[in-house]
Short mmCIF file of C-alpha atoms in Angstrom, two decimals:
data_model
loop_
_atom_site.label_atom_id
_atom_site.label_comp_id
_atom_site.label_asym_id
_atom_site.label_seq_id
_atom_site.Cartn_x
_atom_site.Cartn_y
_atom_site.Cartn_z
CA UNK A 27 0.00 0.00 0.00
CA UNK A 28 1.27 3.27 -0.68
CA UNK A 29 1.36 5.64 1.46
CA UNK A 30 0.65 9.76 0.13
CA UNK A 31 2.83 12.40 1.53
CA UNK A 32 2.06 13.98 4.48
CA UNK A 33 0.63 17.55 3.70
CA UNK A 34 0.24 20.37 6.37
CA UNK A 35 -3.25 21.90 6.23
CA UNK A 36 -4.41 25.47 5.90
CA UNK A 37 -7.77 25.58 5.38
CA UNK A 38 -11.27 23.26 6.17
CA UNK A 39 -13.46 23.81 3.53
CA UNK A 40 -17.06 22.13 4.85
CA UNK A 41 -20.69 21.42 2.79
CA UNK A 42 -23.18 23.07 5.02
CA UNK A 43 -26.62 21.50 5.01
CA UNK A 44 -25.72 17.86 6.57
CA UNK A 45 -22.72 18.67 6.95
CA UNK A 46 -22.25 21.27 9.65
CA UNK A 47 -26.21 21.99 10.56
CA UNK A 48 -29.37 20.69 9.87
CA UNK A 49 -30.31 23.54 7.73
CA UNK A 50 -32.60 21.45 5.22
CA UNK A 51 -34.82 20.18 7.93
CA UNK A 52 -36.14 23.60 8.56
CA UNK A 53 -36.93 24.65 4.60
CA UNK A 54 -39.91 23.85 3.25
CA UNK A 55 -38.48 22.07 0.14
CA UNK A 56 -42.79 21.27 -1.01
CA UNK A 57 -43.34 24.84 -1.34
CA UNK A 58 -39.76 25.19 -3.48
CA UNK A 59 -40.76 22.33 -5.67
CA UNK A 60 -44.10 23.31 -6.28
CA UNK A 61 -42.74 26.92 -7.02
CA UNK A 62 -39.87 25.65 -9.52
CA UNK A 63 -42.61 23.51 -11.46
CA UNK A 64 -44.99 26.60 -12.31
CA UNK A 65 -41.93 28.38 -13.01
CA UNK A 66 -40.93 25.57 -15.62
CA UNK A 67 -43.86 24.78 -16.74
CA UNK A 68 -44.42 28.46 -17.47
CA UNK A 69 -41.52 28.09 -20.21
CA UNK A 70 -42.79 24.90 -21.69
CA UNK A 71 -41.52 22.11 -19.99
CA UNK A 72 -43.47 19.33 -18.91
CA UNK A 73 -41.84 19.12 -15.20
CA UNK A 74 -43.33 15.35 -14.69
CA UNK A 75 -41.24 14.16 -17.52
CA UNK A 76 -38.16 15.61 -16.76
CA UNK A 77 -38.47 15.30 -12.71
CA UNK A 78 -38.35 11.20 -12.91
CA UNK A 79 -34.92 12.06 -12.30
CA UNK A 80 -33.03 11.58 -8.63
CA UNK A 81 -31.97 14.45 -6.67
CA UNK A 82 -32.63 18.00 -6.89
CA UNK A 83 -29.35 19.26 -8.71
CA UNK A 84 -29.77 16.72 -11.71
CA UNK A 85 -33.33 17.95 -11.75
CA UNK A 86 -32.15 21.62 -12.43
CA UNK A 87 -29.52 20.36 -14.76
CA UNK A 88 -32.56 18.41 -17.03
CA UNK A 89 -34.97 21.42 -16.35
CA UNK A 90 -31.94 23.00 -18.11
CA UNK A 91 -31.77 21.21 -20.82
CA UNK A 92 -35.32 20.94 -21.45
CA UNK A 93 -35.07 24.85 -21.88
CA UNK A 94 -32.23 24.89 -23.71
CA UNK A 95 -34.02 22.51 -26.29
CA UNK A 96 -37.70 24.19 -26.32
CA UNK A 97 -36.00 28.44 -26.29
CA UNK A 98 -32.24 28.97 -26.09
CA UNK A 99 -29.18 29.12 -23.29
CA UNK A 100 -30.34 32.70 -22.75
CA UNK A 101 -33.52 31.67 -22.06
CA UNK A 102 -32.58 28.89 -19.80
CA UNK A 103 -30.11 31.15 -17.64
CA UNK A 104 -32.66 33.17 -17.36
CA UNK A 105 -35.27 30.75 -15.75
CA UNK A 106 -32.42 29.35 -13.87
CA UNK A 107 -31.56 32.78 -12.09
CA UNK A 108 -35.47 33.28 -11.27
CA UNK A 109 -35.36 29.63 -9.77
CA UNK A 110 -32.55 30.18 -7.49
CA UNK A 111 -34.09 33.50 -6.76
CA UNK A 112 -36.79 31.38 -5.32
CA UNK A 113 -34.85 29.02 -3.85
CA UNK A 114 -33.00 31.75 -1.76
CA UNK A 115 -36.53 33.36 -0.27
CA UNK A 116 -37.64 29.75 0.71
CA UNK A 117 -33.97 28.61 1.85
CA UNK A 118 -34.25 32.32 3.70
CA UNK A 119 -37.65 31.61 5.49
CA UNK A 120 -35.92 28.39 6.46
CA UNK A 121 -32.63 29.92 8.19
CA UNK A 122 -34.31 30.76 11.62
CA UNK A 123 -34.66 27.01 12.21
CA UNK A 124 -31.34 25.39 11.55
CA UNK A 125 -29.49 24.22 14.22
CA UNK A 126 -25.61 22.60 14.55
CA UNK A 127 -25.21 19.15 14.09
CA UNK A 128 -23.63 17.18 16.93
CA UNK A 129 -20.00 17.75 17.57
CA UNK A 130 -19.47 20.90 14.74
CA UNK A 131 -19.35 23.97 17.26
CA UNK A 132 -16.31 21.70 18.89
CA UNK A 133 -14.64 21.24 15.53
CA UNK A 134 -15.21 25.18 14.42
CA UNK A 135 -13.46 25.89 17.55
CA UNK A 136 -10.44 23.48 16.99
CA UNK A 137 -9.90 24.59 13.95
CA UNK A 138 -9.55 27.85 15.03
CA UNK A 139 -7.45 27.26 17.69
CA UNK A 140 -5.12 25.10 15.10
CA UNK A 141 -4.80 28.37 13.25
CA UNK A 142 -6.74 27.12 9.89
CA UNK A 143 -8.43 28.80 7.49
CA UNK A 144 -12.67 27.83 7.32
CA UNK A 145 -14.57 28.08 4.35
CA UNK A 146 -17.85 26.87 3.64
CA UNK A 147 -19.24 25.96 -0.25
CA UNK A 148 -23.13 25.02 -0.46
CA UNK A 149 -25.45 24.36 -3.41
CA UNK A 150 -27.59 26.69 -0.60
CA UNK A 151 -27.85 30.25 -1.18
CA UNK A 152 -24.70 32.23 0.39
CA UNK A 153 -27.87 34.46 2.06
CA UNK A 154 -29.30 31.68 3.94
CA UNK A 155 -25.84 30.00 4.90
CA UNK A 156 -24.85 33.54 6.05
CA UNK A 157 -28.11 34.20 7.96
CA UNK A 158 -27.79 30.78 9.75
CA UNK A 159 -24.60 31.26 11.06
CA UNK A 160 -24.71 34.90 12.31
CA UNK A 161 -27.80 33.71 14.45
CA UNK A 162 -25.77 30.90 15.64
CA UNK A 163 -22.84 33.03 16.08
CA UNK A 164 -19.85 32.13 14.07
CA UNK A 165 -20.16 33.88 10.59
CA UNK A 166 -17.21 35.29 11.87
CA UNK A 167 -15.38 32.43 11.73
CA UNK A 168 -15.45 31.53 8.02
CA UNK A 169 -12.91 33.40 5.58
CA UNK A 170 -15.52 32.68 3.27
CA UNK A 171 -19.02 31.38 1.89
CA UNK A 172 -19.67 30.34 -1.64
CA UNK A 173 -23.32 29.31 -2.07
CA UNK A 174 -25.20 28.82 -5.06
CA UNK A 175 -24.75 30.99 -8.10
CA UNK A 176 -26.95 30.10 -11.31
CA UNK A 177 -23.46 31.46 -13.38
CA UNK A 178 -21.44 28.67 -12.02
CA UNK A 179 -21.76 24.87 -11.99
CA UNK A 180 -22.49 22.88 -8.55
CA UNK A 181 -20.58 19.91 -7.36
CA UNK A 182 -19.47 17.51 -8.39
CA UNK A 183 -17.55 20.09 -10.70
CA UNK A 184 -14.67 22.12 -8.88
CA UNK A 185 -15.74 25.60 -9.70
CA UNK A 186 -16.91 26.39 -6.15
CA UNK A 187 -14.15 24.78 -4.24
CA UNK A 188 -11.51 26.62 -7.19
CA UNK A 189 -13.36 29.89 -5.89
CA UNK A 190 -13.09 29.31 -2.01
CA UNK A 191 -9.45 28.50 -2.67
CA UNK A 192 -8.56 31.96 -4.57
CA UNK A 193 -10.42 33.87 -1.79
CA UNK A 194 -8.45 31.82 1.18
CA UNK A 195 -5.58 32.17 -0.70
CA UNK A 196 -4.85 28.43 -0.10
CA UNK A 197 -3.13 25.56 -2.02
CA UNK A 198 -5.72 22.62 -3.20
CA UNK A 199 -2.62 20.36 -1.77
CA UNK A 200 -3.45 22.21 1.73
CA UNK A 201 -6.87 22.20 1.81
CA UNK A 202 -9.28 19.60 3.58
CA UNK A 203 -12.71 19.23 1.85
CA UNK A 204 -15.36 17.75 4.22
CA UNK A 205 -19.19 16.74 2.97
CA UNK A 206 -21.88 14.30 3.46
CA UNK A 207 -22.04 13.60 -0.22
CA UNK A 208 -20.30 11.67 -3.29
CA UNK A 209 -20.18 14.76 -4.76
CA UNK A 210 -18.41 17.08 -1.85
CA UNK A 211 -16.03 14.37 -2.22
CA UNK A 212 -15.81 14.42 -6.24
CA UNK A 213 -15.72 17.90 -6.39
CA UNK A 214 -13.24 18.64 -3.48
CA UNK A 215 -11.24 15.73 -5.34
CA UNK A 216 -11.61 17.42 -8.56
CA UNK A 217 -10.16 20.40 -7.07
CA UNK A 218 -6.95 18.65 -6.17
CA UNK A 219 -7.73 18.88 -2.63
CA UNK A 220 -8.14 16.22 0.14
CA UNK A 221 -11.50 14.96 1.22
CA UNK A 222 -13.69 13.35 3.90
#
């Protein structure tokens, strides 16, 4: 078995809904979907087609393409900047409710105390990750947030992770990315970073 190099760390870069807090538990994700599918179906798309796909972010990604195919790429950025316009007010109404998952307030804390870096990047919206953690009172603590932005692509693809790393001025090769998903993991991977 080989055995990698050891690397000093920087910088924690954490997923935030499962990950650090229960956020998702608090949003009402009926309301979102209902709102999403008279938003697409007020472009054309039949939404019960495209929606017997798994998960919520391939379900954007075929809404998408179904947009794409019926108007244009203008016309589907368009749609997909009013739907995470939408997603923000509901992830927003959500905030008050989230609550730490066992164990993270101890880990924010080491961390700090080891001197490294925290960063958080979310498929939430950066206003709803931001509003959840200055009520629970550590906003402070992250360098920075990168939430959901319909101009670049979620994970599994590095773009958010390649952002948090320009902002935190860190190395990939010193950075530790930390999820509940395949894709944290992919993406973090993708990025050239460690991840758990």
């Amino acid at each position: 078995m080989r055995i990698p190099a050891t690397r000093t760390l920087g910088a924690l870069i954490f997923d935030f809904d499962h990950t650090l807090t229960d956020f998702g538990r608090g949003v009402d994700w009926q309301t979102a979907r209902d709102q999403l599918v008279a938003l697409y179906e007020g472009v054309g798309v039949d939404t019960a087609q495209v929606m017997r796909e798994r998960g919520a972010l391939p379900i954007i990604t075929a809404l998408d393409r179904e947009v794409i195919r019926l108007h244009s790429v203008e016309r589907a950025r368009a749609t997909r900047a009013e739907a995470s316009h939408l997603l923000e007010r509901v992830e927003l109404a959500g905030a008050p409710r989230a609550s730490f998952l066992p164990g993270a307030v101890e880990l924010i804390a080491e961390a700090v105390r080891a001197g490294l870096q925290l960063a958080i990047v979310s498929a939430n919206a950066e206003s709803a990750i931001r509003a959840t953690l200055e009520r629970l009172d550590v906003v402070e603590r992250f360098t920075t947030i990168v939430g959901r932005d319909p101009c670049r692509p979620l994970k599994p693809e590095p773009d958010m992770h390649h952002e948090a790393l320009r902002v935190l001025g860190c190395a990939p090769e010193a950075a530790l990315g930390i999820g509940d998903s395949t894709n944290d993991v992919r993406a973090a991977l993708a990025a050239g970073m460690l991840a758990v």
